Amino acid sequence: MPGKINYQFEKIGTIKTPYQKDAPYQPVDTQEGEFYIEINPRYEDGLKDLEKFHYMYVIFYAHCINREPEMEVFPPWADGRIVGVFSSRSPARPNPIGLSIVRIKKIIENRIYTSGLDVFDGTPLLDIKPYIKDLDNKSDANYGWIEEMDDMEHLSLHIKGIPHDY
């Protein structure tokens, strides 16, 4: 079927962060500030037993992206290398859906308090899923094209979201 197919998603909650204009490229586990997800009260029962996991996937709509996606992108830390958008983590994508893995600190009623999130305050939440040890950890995963870069030590700081001087 050629052309666009429209789908509708319901926002199931809102992500609260201290970020108004700038957000990190990756979630930072030790980031200072208050980070939480407020689930629509009608979905609160769906949080049962989530606190038994250490981490979760956060799936969100990147509503602040205001540029058209390009199929070739320049990751800011990749020294001018051009890669396909689907081999990058660029937020400007054909469907601006984001995915982050964060630590679950505590859950109080319909609020999930987390480690640092890499989204703007007020980001619409589409879904959450538990991160399950062994199922979600692939021992043979690699760094793909990033392994070909000259300064892997420096790049690993970007990959891990660790603040540093360039």
mmCIF file of N, CA and C in Angstrom, residues 25-163:
data_model
loop_
_atom_site.group_PDB
_atom_site.id
_atom_site.type_symbol
_atom_site.label_atom_id
_atom_site.label_comp_id
_atom_site.label_asym_id
_atom_site.label_seq_id
_atom_site.Cartn_x
_atom_site.Cartn_y
_atom_site.Cartn_z
ATOM 1 N N TYR A 25 21.592 13.732 25.304
ATOM 2 C CA TYR A 25 21.360 12.826 24.179
ATOM 3 C C TYR A 25 20.968 11.425 24.633
ATOM 4 N N GLN A 26 21.366 11.057 25.835
ATOM 5 C CA GLN A 26 21.067 9.738 26.386
ATOM 6 C C GLN A 26 20.629 9.924 27.836
ATOM 7 N N PRO A 27 19.883 8.979 28.397
ATOM 8 C CA PRO A 27 19.557 9.077 29.823
ATOM 9 C C PRO A 27 20.835 8.948 30.661
ATOM 10 N N VAL A 28 20.935 9.748 31.706
ATOM 11 C CA VAL A 28 22.093 9.703 32.604
ATOM 12 C C VAL A 28 21.586 9.232 33.960
ATOM 13 N N ASP A 29 22.041 8.053 34.362
ATOM 14 C CA ASP A 29 21.547 7.423 35.585
ATOM 15 C C ASP A 29 21.742 8.302 36.815
ATOM 16 N N THR A 30 22.836 9.054 36.862
ATOM 17 C CA THR A 30 23.167 9.842 38.048
ATOM 18 C C THR A 30 22.775 11.310 37.930
ATOM 19 N N GLN A 31 21.983 11.661 36.927
ATOM 20 C CA GLN A 31 21.594 13.060 36.700
ATOM 21 C C GLN A 31 20.862 13.630 37.909
ATOM 22 N N GLU A 32 21.233 14.859 38.281
ATOM 23 C CA GLU A 32 20.566 15.559 39.388
ATOM 24 C C GLU A 32 19.199 16.054 38.922
ATOM 25 N N GLY A 33 18.278 16.164 39.831
ATOM 26 C CA GLY A 33 16.955 16.699 39.518
ATOM 27 C C GLY A 33 15.879 15.658 39.737
ATOM 28 N N GLU A 34 14.642 16.123 39.632
ATOM 29 C CA GLU A 34 13.519 15.217 39.831
ATOM 30 C C GLU A 34 13.004 14.740 38.478
ATOM 31 N N PHE A 35 12.910 13.434 38.338
ATOM 32 C CA PHE A 35 12.422 12.799 37.122
ATOM 33 C C PHE A 35 11.313 11.832 37.519
ATOM 34 N N TYR A 36 10.171 12.000 36.910
ATOM 35 C CA TYR A 36 9.104 11.045 37.166
ATOM 36 C C TYR A 36 8.144 11.009 35.989
ATOM 37 N N ILE A 37 7.378 9.942 35.974
ATOM 38 C CA ILE A 37 6.352 9.743 34.954
ATOM 39 C C ILE A 37 5.025 9.693 35.677
ATOM 40 N N GLU A 38 4.109 10.529 35.232
ATOM 41 C CA GLU A 38 2.782 10.537 35.820
ATOM 42 C C GLU A 38 1.838 9.824 34.860
ATOM 43 N N ILE A 39 1.367 8.672 35.297
ATOM 44 C CA ILE A 39 0.468 7.840 34.494
ATOM 45 C C ILE A 39 -0.960 8.357 34.658
ATOM 46 N N ASN A 40 -1.703 8.375 33.580
ATOM 47 C CA ASN A 40 -3.119 8.708 33.642
ATOM 48 C C ASN A 40 -3.752 7.799 34.697
ATOM 49 N N PRO A 41 -4.495 8.351 35.650
ATOM 50 C CA PRO A 41 -5.056 7.525 36.730
ATOM 51 C C PRO A 41 -5.847 6.308 36.255
ATOM 52 N N ARG A 42 -6.409 6.376 35.077
ATOM 53 C CA ARG A 42 -7.183 5.208 34.608
ATOM 54 C C ARG A 42 -6.290 4.011 34.298
ATOM 55 N N TYR A 43 -4.968 4.244 34.177
ATOM 56 C CA TYR A 43 -4.013 3.157 33.914
ATOM 57 C C TYR A 43 -3.190 2.778 35.152
ATOM 58 N N GLU A 44 -3.481 3.389 36.284
ATOM 59 C CA GLU A 44 -2.687 3.164 37.495
ATOM 60 C C GLU A 44 -2.617 1.688 37.887
ATOM 61 N N ASP A 45 -3.677 0.938 37.729
ATOM 62 C CA ASP A 45 -3.668 -0.485 38.080
ATOM 63 C C ASP A 45 -2.660 -1.266 37.226
ATOM 64 N N GLY A 46 -2.332 -0.753 36.060
ATOM 65 C CA GLY A 46 -1.343 -1.395 35.187
ATOM 66 C C GLY A 46 0.071 -1.332 35.739
ATOM 67 N N LEU A 47 0.284 -0.553 36.792
ATOM 68 C CA LEU A 47 1.616 -0.441 37.408
ATOM 69 C C LEU A 47 1.881 -1.551 38.432
ATOM 70 N N LYS A 48 0.892 -2.380 38.706
ATOM 71 C CA LYS A 48 1.047 -3.440 39.708
ATOM 72 C C LYS A 48 2.286 -4.289 39.414
ATOM 73 N N ASP A 49 3.155 -4.415 40.388
ATOM 74 C CA ASP A 49 4.387 -5.210 40.379
ATOM 75 C C ASP A 49 5.516 -4.617 39.530
ATOM 76 N N LEU A 50 5.319 -3.468 38.900
ATOM 77 C CA LEU A 50 6.408 -2.850 38.142
ATOM 78 C C LEU A 50 7.589 -2.511 39.051
ATOM 79 N N GLU A 51 7.327 -2.130 40.300
ATOM 80 C CA GLU A 51 8.414 -1.750 41.213
ATOM 81 C C GLU A 51 9.342 -2.924 41.540
ATOM 82 N N LYS A 52 8.973 -4.139 41.181
ATOM 83 C CA LYS A 52 9.829 -5.298 41.416
ATOM 84 C C LYS A 52 10.970 -5.386 40.404
ATOM 85 N N PHE A 53 10.892 -4.576 39.347
ATOM 86 C CA PHE A 53 11.969 -4.505 38.355
ATOM 87 C C PHE A 53 12.884 -3.336 38.695
ATOM 88 N N HIS A 54 14.149 -3.443 38.318
ATOM 89 C CA HIS A 54 15.093 -2.345 38.531
ATOM 90 C C HIS A 54 15.023 -1.301 37.423
ATOM 91 N N TYR A 55 14.744 -1.742 36.200
ATOM 92 C CA TYR A 55 14.738 -0.846 35.038
ATOM 93 C C TYR A 55 13.471 -1.050 34.214
ATOM 94 N N MET A 56 13.189 -0.043 33.390
ATOM 95 C CA MET A 56 12.067 -0.151 32.459
ATOM 96 C C MET A 56 12.387 0.611 31.180
ATOM 97 N N TYR A 57 11.715 0.212 30.112
ATOM 98 C CA TYR A 57 11.739 0.952 28.858
ATOM 99 C C TYR A 57 10.676 2.040 28.950
ATOM 100 N N VAL A 58 11.016 3.223 28.491
ATOM 101 C CA VAL A 58 10.067 4.326 28.399
ATOM 102 C C VAL A 58 9.921 4.653 26.914
ATOM 103 N N ILE A 59 8.719 4.533 26.405
ATOM 104 C CA ILE A 59 8.447 4.788 24.991
ATOM 105 C C ILE A 59 7.611 6.066 24.926
ATOM 106 N N PHE A 60 8.115 7.043 24.173
ATOM 107 C CA PHE A 60 7.488 8.362 24.195
ATOM 108 C C PHE A 60 7.405 8.978 22.802
ATOM 109 N N TYR A 61 6.580 9.993 22.704
ATOM 110 C CA TYR A 61 6.444 10.772 21.478
ATOM 111 C C TYR A 61 7.341 11.994 21.614
ATOM 112 N N ALA A 62 8.325 12.126 20.735
ATOM 113 C CA ALA A 62 9.270 13.251 20.779
ATOM 114 C C ALA A 62 8.592 14.487 20.184
ATOM 115 N N HIS A 63 7.731 15.093 20.973
ATOM 116 C CA HIS A 63 6.855 16.170 20.507
ATOM 117 C C HIS A 63 7.560 17.494 20.235
ATOM 118 N N CYS A 64 8.780 17.652 20.685
ATOM 119 C CA CYS A 64 9.491 18.921 20.488
ATOM 120 C C CYS A 64 10.381 18.925 19.246
ATOM 121 N N ILE A 65 10.410 17.852 18.496
ATOM 122 C CA ILE A 65 11.218 17.808 17.274
ATOM 123 C C ILE A 65 10.547 18.701 16.243
ATOM 124 N N ASN A 66 11.295 19.699 15.792
ATOM 125 C CA ASN A 66 10.699 20.659 14.854
ATOM 126 C C ASN A 66 11.464 20.703 13.529
ATOM 127 N N ARG A 67 12.074 19.604 13.166
ATOM 128 C CA ARG A 67 12.750 19.544 11.867
ATOM 129 C C ARG A 67 12.347 18.256 11.157
ATOM 130 N N GLU A 68 12.387 18.329 9.848
ATOM 131 C CA GLU A 68 12.038 17.179 9.035
ATOM 132 C C GLU A 68 13.127 16.111 9.152
ATOM 133 N N PRO A 69 12.755 14.854 9.157
ATOM 134 C CA PRO A 69 13.778 13.804 9.216
ATOM 135 C C PRO A 69 14.555 13.746 7.904
ATOM 136 N N GLU A 70 15.824 13.427 8.029
ATOM 137 C CA GLU A 70 16.674 13.193 6.867
ATOM 138 C C GLU A 70 17.135 11.755 6.937
ATOM 139 N N MET A 71 17.295 11.113 5.804
ATOM 140 C CA MET A 71 17.685 9.709 5.790
ATOM 141 C C MET A 71 19.169 9.519 6.074
ATOM 142 N N GLU A 72 19.961 10.575 5.891
ATOM 143 C CA GLU A 72 21.377 10.534 6.274
ATOM 144 C C GLU A 72 21.611 11.634 7.296
ATOM 145 N N VAL A 73 22.295 11.263 8.397
ATOM 146 C CA VAL A 73 22.500 12.197 9.504
ATOM 147 C C VAL A 73 23.974 12.239 9.898
ATOM 148 N N PHE A 74 24.315 13.278 10.642
ATOM 149 C CA PHE A 74 25.671 13.482 11.145
ATOM 150 C C PHE A 74 25.617 13.433 12.676
ATOM 151 N N PRO A 75 25.835 12.276 13.308
ATOM 152 C CA PRO A 75 25.833 12.269 14.779
ATOM 153 C C PRO A 75 26.834 13.305 15.290
ATOM 154 N N PRO A 76 26.449 14.164 16.234
ATOM 155 C CA PRO A 76 27.297 15.283 16.651
ATOM 156 C C PRO A 76 28.653 14.868 17.224
ATOM 157 N N TRP A 77 28.765 13.666 17.691
ATOM 158 C CA TRP A 77 30.007 13.194 18.307
ATOM 159 C C TRP A 77 30.803 12.288 17.377
ATOM 160 N N ALA A 78 30.368 12.125 16.118
ATOM 161 C CA ALA A 78 30.984 11.139 15.222
ATOM 162 C C ALA A 78 31.971 11.755 14.231
ATOM 163 N N ASP A 79 32.498 12.933 14.540
ATOM 164 C CA ASP A 79 33.580 13.537 13.761
ATOM 165 C C ASP A 79 33.234 13.659 12.273
ATOM 166 N N GLY A 80 31.995 14.102 11.971
ATOM 167 C CA GLY A 80 31.595 14.348 10.598
ATOM 168 C C GLY A 80 31.132 13.139 9.810
ATOM 169 N N ARG A 81 31.117 11.996 10.412
ATOM 170 C CA ARG A 81 30.681 10.783 9.702
ATOM 171 C C ARG A 81 29.192 10.877 9.370
ATOM 172 N N ILE A 82 28.828 10.416 8.192
ATOM 173 C CA ILE A 82 27.437 10.377 7.748
ATOM 174 C C ILE A 82 26.952 8.935 7.871
ATOM 175 N N VAL A 83 25.800 8.760 8.521
ATOM 176 C CA VAL A 83 25.200 7.429 8.652
ATOM 177 C C VAL A 83 23.708 7.530 8.349
ATOM 178 N N GLY A 84 23.087 6.417 8.095
ATOM 179 C CA GLY A 84 21.643 6.394 7.881
ATOM 180 C C GLY A 84 20.904 6.649 9.180
ATOM 181 N N VAL A 85 19.764 7.319 9.092
ATOM 182 C CA VAL A 85 18.988 7.645 10.283
ATOM 183 C C VAL A 85 18.654 6.395 11.093
ATOM 184 N N PHE A 86 18.455 5.262 10.412
ATOM 185 C CA PHE A 86 18.093 4.040 11.127
ATOM 186 C C PHE A 86 19.298 3.351 11.765
ATOM 187 N N SER A 87 20.501 3.829 11.479
ATOM 188 C CA SER A 87 21.685 3.323 12.179
ATOM 189 C C SER A 87 22.198 4.394 13.136
ATOM 190 N N SER A 88 21.305 5.279 13.547
ATOM 191 C CA SER A 88 21.639 6.346 14.492
ATOM 192 C C SER A 88 20.556 6.422 15.555
ATOM 193 N N ARG A 89 20.795 7.281 16.507
ATOM 194 C CA ARG A 89 19.779 7.539 17.528
ATOM 195 C C ARG A 89 19.231 8.958 17.375
ATOM 196 N N SER A 90 19.319 9.495 16.178
ATOM 197 C CA SER A 90 18.807 10.830 15.906
ATOM 198 C C SER A 90 17.338 10.921 16.311
ATOM 199 N N PRO A 91 16.947 12.013 16.981
ATOM 200 C CA PRO A 91 15.530 12.158 17.337
ATOM 201 C C PRO A 91 14.658 12.561 16.147
ATOM 202 N N ALA A 92 15.259 13.101 15.079
ATOM 203 C CA ALA A 92 14.495 13.506 13.890
ATOM 204 C C ALA A 92 14.335 12.283 12.995
ATOM 205 N N ARG A 93 13.217 11.602 13.154
ATOM 206 C CA ARG A 93 12.953 10.332 12.482
ATOM 207 C C ARG A 93 11.620 10.427 11.740
ATOM 208 N N PRO A 94 11.361 9.518 10.803
ATOM 209 C CA PRO A 94 10.065 9.543 10.126
ATOM 210 C C PRO A 94 8.886 9.472 11.103
ATOM 211 N N ASN A 95 9.023 8.685 12.153
ATOM 212 C CA ASN A 95 8.043 8.646 13.243
ATOM 213 C C ASN A 95 8.802 9.015 14.516
ATOM 214 N N PRO A 96 8.575 10.198 15.067
ATOM 215 C CA PRO A 96 9.374 10.667 16.212
ATOM 216 C C PRO A 96 9.022 9.959 17.521
ATOM 217 N N ILE A 97 9.320 8.681 17.551
ATOM 218 C CA ILE A 97 9.081 7.868 18.742
ATOM 219 C C ILE A 97 10.421 7.645 19.416
ATOM 220 N N GLY A 98 10.491 7.924 20.702
ATOM 221 C CA GLY A 98 11.718 7.748 21.461
ATOM 222 C C GLY A 98 11.634 6.559 22.392
ATOM 223 N N LEU A 99 12.808 6.061 22.749
ATOM 224 C CA LEU A 99 12.927 4.912 23.637
ATOM 225 C C LEU A 99 14.097 5.147 24.575
ATOM 226 N N SER A 100 13.863 5.034 25.860
ATOM 227 C CA SER A 100 14.923 5.162 26.858
ATOM 228 C C SER A 100 14.776 4.039 27.877
ATOM 229 N N ILE A 101 15.902 3.661 28.450
ATOM 230 C CA ILE A 101 15.901 2.702 29.552
ATOM 231 C C ILE A 101 16.307 3.474 30.801
ATOM 232 N N VAL A 102 15.472 3.410 31.835
ATOM 233 C CA VAL A 102 15.758 4.148 33.067
ATOM 234 C C VAL A 102 15.555 3.253 34.283
ATOM 235 N N ARG A 103 16.194 3.655 35.365
ATOM 236 C CA ARG A 103 16.065 2.955 36.649
ATOM 237 C C ARG A 103 14.756 3.372 37.312
ATOM 238 N N ILE A 104 14.061 2.406 37.874
ATOM 239 C CA ILE A 104 12.852 2.677 38.654
ATOM 240 C C ILE A 104 13.297 2.907 40.092
ATOM 241 N N LYS A 105 13.087 4.109 40.602
ATOM 242 C CA LYS A 105 13.470 4.411 41.981
ATOM 243 C C LYS A 105 12.360 4.053 42.965
ATOM 244 N N LYS A 106 11.148 4.501 42.662
ATOM 245 C CA LYS A 106 10.000 4.172 43.507
ATOM 246 C C LYS A 106 8.736 4.502 42.734
ATOM 247 N N ILE A 107 7.647 3.906 43.175
ATOM 248 C CA ILE A 107 6.340 4.181 42.579
ATOM 249 C C ILE A 107 5.392 4.554 43.708
ATOM 250 N N ILE A 108 4.792 5.715 43.566
ATOM 251 C CA ILE A 108 3.798 6.176 44.536
ATOM 252 C C ILE A 108 2.530 6.507 43.763
ATOM 253 N N GLU A 109 1.506 5.721 44.031
ATOM 254 C CA GLU A 109 0.225 5.843 43.329
ATOM 255 C C GLU A 109 0.456 5.781 41.822
ATOM 256 N N ASN A 110 0.191 6.871 41.084
ATOM 257 C CA ASN A 110 0.348 6.831 39.627
ATOM 258 C C ASN A 110 1.627 7.530 39.155
ATOM 259 N N ARG A 111 2.590 7.706 40.061
ATOM 260 C CA ARG A 111 3.874 8.322 39.707
ATOM 261 C C ARG A 111 5.015 7.323 39.824
ATOM 262 N N ILE A 112 5.788 7.252 38.751
ATOM 263 C CA ILE A 112 6.989 6.415 38.737
ATOM 264 C C ILE A 112 8.185 7.355 38.793
ATOM 265 N N TYR A 113 8.935 7.323 39.882
ATOM 266 C CA TYR A 113 10.140 8.140 40.014
ATOM 267 C C TYR A 113 11.306 7.352 39.423
ATOM 268 N N THR A 114 12.088 8.026 38.580
ATOM 269 C CA THR A 114 13.122 7.336 37.812
ATOM 270 C C THR A 114 14.469 8.032 37.924
ATOM 271 N N SER A 115 15.470 7.368 37.386
ATOM 272 C CA SER A 115 16.764 8.011 37.164
ATOM 273 C C SER A 115 16.585 9.003 36.017
ATOM 274 N N GLY A 116 17.652 9.697 35.661
ATOM 275 C CA GLY A 116 17.585 10.737 34.637
ATOM 276 C C GLY A 116 17.003 10.265 33.314
ATOM 277 N N LEU A 117 16.120 11.070 32.773
ATOM 278 C CA LEU A 117 15.514 10.822 31.465
ATOM 279 C C LEU A 117 16.051 11.847 30.469
ATOM 280 N N ASP A 118 16.096 11.488 29.218
ATOM 281 C CA ASP A 118 16.654 12.352 28.171
ATOM 282 C C ASP A 118 15.558 12.991 27.326
ATOM 283 N N VAL A 119 14.530 13.541 27.989
ATOM 284 C CA VAL A 119 13.406 14.148 27.277
ATOM 285 C C VAL A 119 13.055 15.491 27.915
ATOM 286 N N PHE A 120 12.293 16.269 27.187
ATOM 287 C CA PHE A 120 11.840 17.556 27.695
ATOM 288 C C PHE A 120 10.672 17.375 28.650
ATOM 289 N N ASP A 121 10.550 18.316 29.568
ATOM 290 C CA ASP A 121 9.435 18.306 30.504
ATOM 291 C C ASP A 121 8.122 18.339 29.729
ATOM 292 N N GLY A 122 7.192 17.493 30.109
ATOM 293 C CA GLY A 122 5.892 17.462 29.468
ATOM 294 C C GLY A 122 5.792 16.508 28.290
ATOM 295 N N THR A 123 6.833 15.707 28.057
ATOM 296 C CA THR A 123 6.812 14.772 26.927
ATOM 297 C C THR A 123 5.692 13.739 27.106
ATOM 298 N N PRO A 124 4.906 13.504 26.050
ATOM 299 C CA PRO A 124 3.836 12.510 26.131
ATOM 300 C C PRO A 124 4.376 11.075 26.198
ATOM 301 N N LEU A 125 3.875 10.309 27.142
ATOM 302 C CA LEU A 125 4.251 8.908 27.308
ATOM 303 C C LEU A 125 3.320 8.035 26.480
ATOM 304 N N LEU A 126 3.907 7.128 25.687
ATOM 305 C CA LEU A 126 3.117 6.188 24.891
ATOM 306 C C LEU A 126 3.000 4.827 25.568
ATOM 307 N N ASP A 127 4.083 4.383 26.232
ATOM 308 C CA ASP A 127 4.058 3.061 26.854
ATOM 309 C C ASP A 127 5.273 2.902 27.749
ATOM 310 N N ILE A 128 5.203 1.930 28.640
ATOM 311 C CA ILE A 128 6.351 1.495 29.439
ATOM 312 C C ILE A 128 6.344 -0.034 29.444
ATOM 313 N N LYS A 129 7.541 -0.591 29.526
ATOM 314 C CA LYS A 129 7.685 -2.051 29.589
ATOM 315 C C LYS A 129 8.855 -2.362 30.511
ATOM 316 N N PRO A 130 8.768 -3.461 31.253
ATOM 317 C CA PRO A 130 9.890 -3.798 32.133
ATOM 318 C C PRO A 130 11.108 -4.246 31.330
ATOM 319 N N TYR A 131 12.269 -3.895 31.825
ATOM 320 C CA TYR A 131 13.538 -4.372 31.269
ATOM 321 C C TYR A 131 13.869 -5.651 32.034
ATOM 322 N N ILE A 132 13.959 -6.760 31.317
ATOM 323 C CA ILE A 132 14.116 -8.063 31.963
ATOM 324 C C ILE A 132 15.511 -8.612 31.700
ATOM 325 N N LYS A 133 16.234 -8.863 32.790
ATOM 326 C CA LYS A 133 17.590 -9.403 32.703
ATOM 327 C C LYS A 133 17.609 -10.647 31.814
ATOM 328 N N ASP A 134 18.656 -10.802 31.043
ATOM 329 C CA ASP A 134 18.890 -11.895 30.096
ATOM 330 C C ASP A 134 17.998 -11.812 28.859
ATOM 331 N N LEU A 135 16.728 -11.496 29.023
ATOM 332 C CA LEU A 135 15.858 -11.345 27.862
ATOM 333 C C LEU A 135 16.243 -10.085 27.077
ATOM 334 N N ASP A 136 16.536 -8.985 27.786
ATOM 335 C CA ASP A 136 16.837 -7.707 27.145
ATOM 336 C C ASP A 136 18.323 -7.401 27.066
ATOM 337 N N ASN A 137 19.159 -8.292 27.522
ATOM 338 C CA ASN A 137 20.600 -8.087 27.486
ATOM 339 C C ASN A 137 21.193 -9.107 26.516
ATOM 340 N N LYS A 138 21.682 -8.650 25.401
ATOM 341 C CA LYS A 138 22.238 -9.537 24.376
ATOM 342 C C LYS A 138 23.763 -9.533 24.478
ATOM 343 N N SER A 139 24.349 -10.650 24.886
ATOM 344 C CA SER A 139 25.793 -10.709 25.148
ATOM 345 C C SER A 139 26.637 -10.530 23.892
ATOM 346 N N ASP A 140 26.065 -10.759 22.712
ATOM 347 C CA ASP A 140 26.854 -10.598 21.494
ATOM 348 C C ASP A 140 26.567 -9.270 20.774
ATOM 349 N N ALA A 141 25.894 -8.335 21.460
ATOM 350 C CA ALA A 141 25.657 -7.009 20.865
ATOM 351 C C ALA A 141 27.004 -6.327 20.625
ATOM 352 N N ASN A 142 27.041 -5.463 19.620
ATOM 353 C CA ASN A 142 28.289 -4.745 19.326
ATOM 354 C C ASN A 142 28.007 -3.262 19.151
ATOM 355 N N TYR A 143 29.019 -2.507 18.707
ATOM 356 C CA TYR A 143 28.893 -1.068 18.510
ATOM 357 C C TYR A 143 28.677 -0.700 17.047
ATOM 358 N N GLY A 144 28.512 -1.670 16.152
ATOM 359 C CA GLY A 144 28.267 -1.381 14.740
ATOM 360 C C GLY A 144 29.332 -0.488 14.138
ATOM 361 N N TRP A 145 28.913 0.509 13.373
ATOM 362 C CA TRP A 145 29.846 1.417 12.704
ATOM 363 C C TRP A 145 30.668 2.236 13.691
ATOM 364 N N ILE A 146 30.212 2.353 14.922
ATOM 365 C CA ILE A 146 30.943 3.141 15.920
ATOM 366 C C ILE A 146 32.307 2.514 16.206
ATOM 367 N N GLU A 147 32.416 1.182 16.070
ATOM 368 C CA GLU A 147 33.697 0.499 16.275
ATOM 369 C C GLU A 147 34.766 0.961 15.295
ATOM 370 N N GLU A 148 34.352 1.529 14.165
ATOM 371 C CA GLU A 148 35.299 1.997 13.154
ATOM 372 C C GLU A 148 35.848 3.389 13.453
ATOM 373 N N MET A 149 35.317 4.069 14.452
ATOM 374 C CA MET A 149 35.760 5.419 14.795
ATOM 375 C C MET A 149 37.119 5.361 15.482
ATOM 376 N N ASP A 150 37.864 6.455 15.363
ATOM 377 C CA ASP A 150 39.227 6.507 15.893
ATOM 378 C C ASP A 150 39.301 6.533 17.419
ATOM 379 N N ASP A 151 38.449 7.286 18.064
ATOM 380 C CA ASP A 151 38.580 7.504 19.502
ATOM 381 C C ASP A 151 37.439 6.834 20.269
ATOM 382 N N MET A 152 37.476 5.509 20.360
ATOM 383 C CA MET A 152 36.414 4.757 21.036
ATOM 384 C C MET A 152 36.281 5.148 22.506
ATOM 385 N N GLU A 153 37.385 5.491 23.161
ATOM 386 C CA GLU A 153 37.313 5.871 24.571
ATOM 387 C C GLU A 153 36.453 7.123 24.744
ATOM 388 N N HIS A 154 36.696 8.126 23.894
ATOM 389 C CA HIS A 154 35.908 9.355 23.936
ATOM 390 C C HIS A 154 34.454 9.078 23.544
ATOM 391 N N LEU A 155 34.272 8.284 22.504
ATOM 392 C CA LEU A 155 32.923 7.979 22.050
ATOM 393 C C LEU A 155 32.132 7.215 23.100
ATOM 394 N N SER A 156 32.800 6.387 23.875
ATOM 395 C CA SER A 156 32.084 5.628 24.898
ATOM 396 C C SER A 156 31.472 6.559 25.943
ATOM 397 N N LEU A 157 32.090 7.727 26.170
ATOM 398 C CA LEU A 157 31.498 8.703 27.084
ATOM 399 C C LEU A 157 30.166 9.208 26.531
ATOM 400 N N HIS A 158 30.113 9.463 25.215
ATOM 401 C CA HIS A 158 28.861 9.890 24.581
ATOM 402 C C HIS A 158 27.820 8.778 24.638
ATOM 403 N N ILE A 159 28.243 7.573 24.326
ATOM 404 C CA ILE A 159 27.323 6.435 24.305
ATOM 405 C C ILE A 159 26.689 6.231 25.680
ATOM 406 N N LYS A 160 27.485 6.397 26.727
ATOM 407 C CA LYS A 160 26.987 6.199 28.081
ATOM 408 C C LYS A 160 26.303 7.442 28.644
ATOM 409 N N GLY A 161 26.345 8.553 27.877
ATOM 410 C CA GLY A 161 25.704 9.788 28.349
ATOM 411 C C GLY A 161 26.456 10.451 29.478
ATOM 412 N N ILE A 162 27.765 10.225 29.557
ATOM 413 C CA ILE A 162 28.569 10.799 30.632
ATOM 414 C C ILE A 162 29.032 12.194 30.235
ATOM 415 N N PRO A 163 28.647 13.239 31.003
ATOM 416 C CA PRO A 163 29.100 14.591 30.680
ATOM 417 C C PRO A 163 30.631 14.671 30.724
#
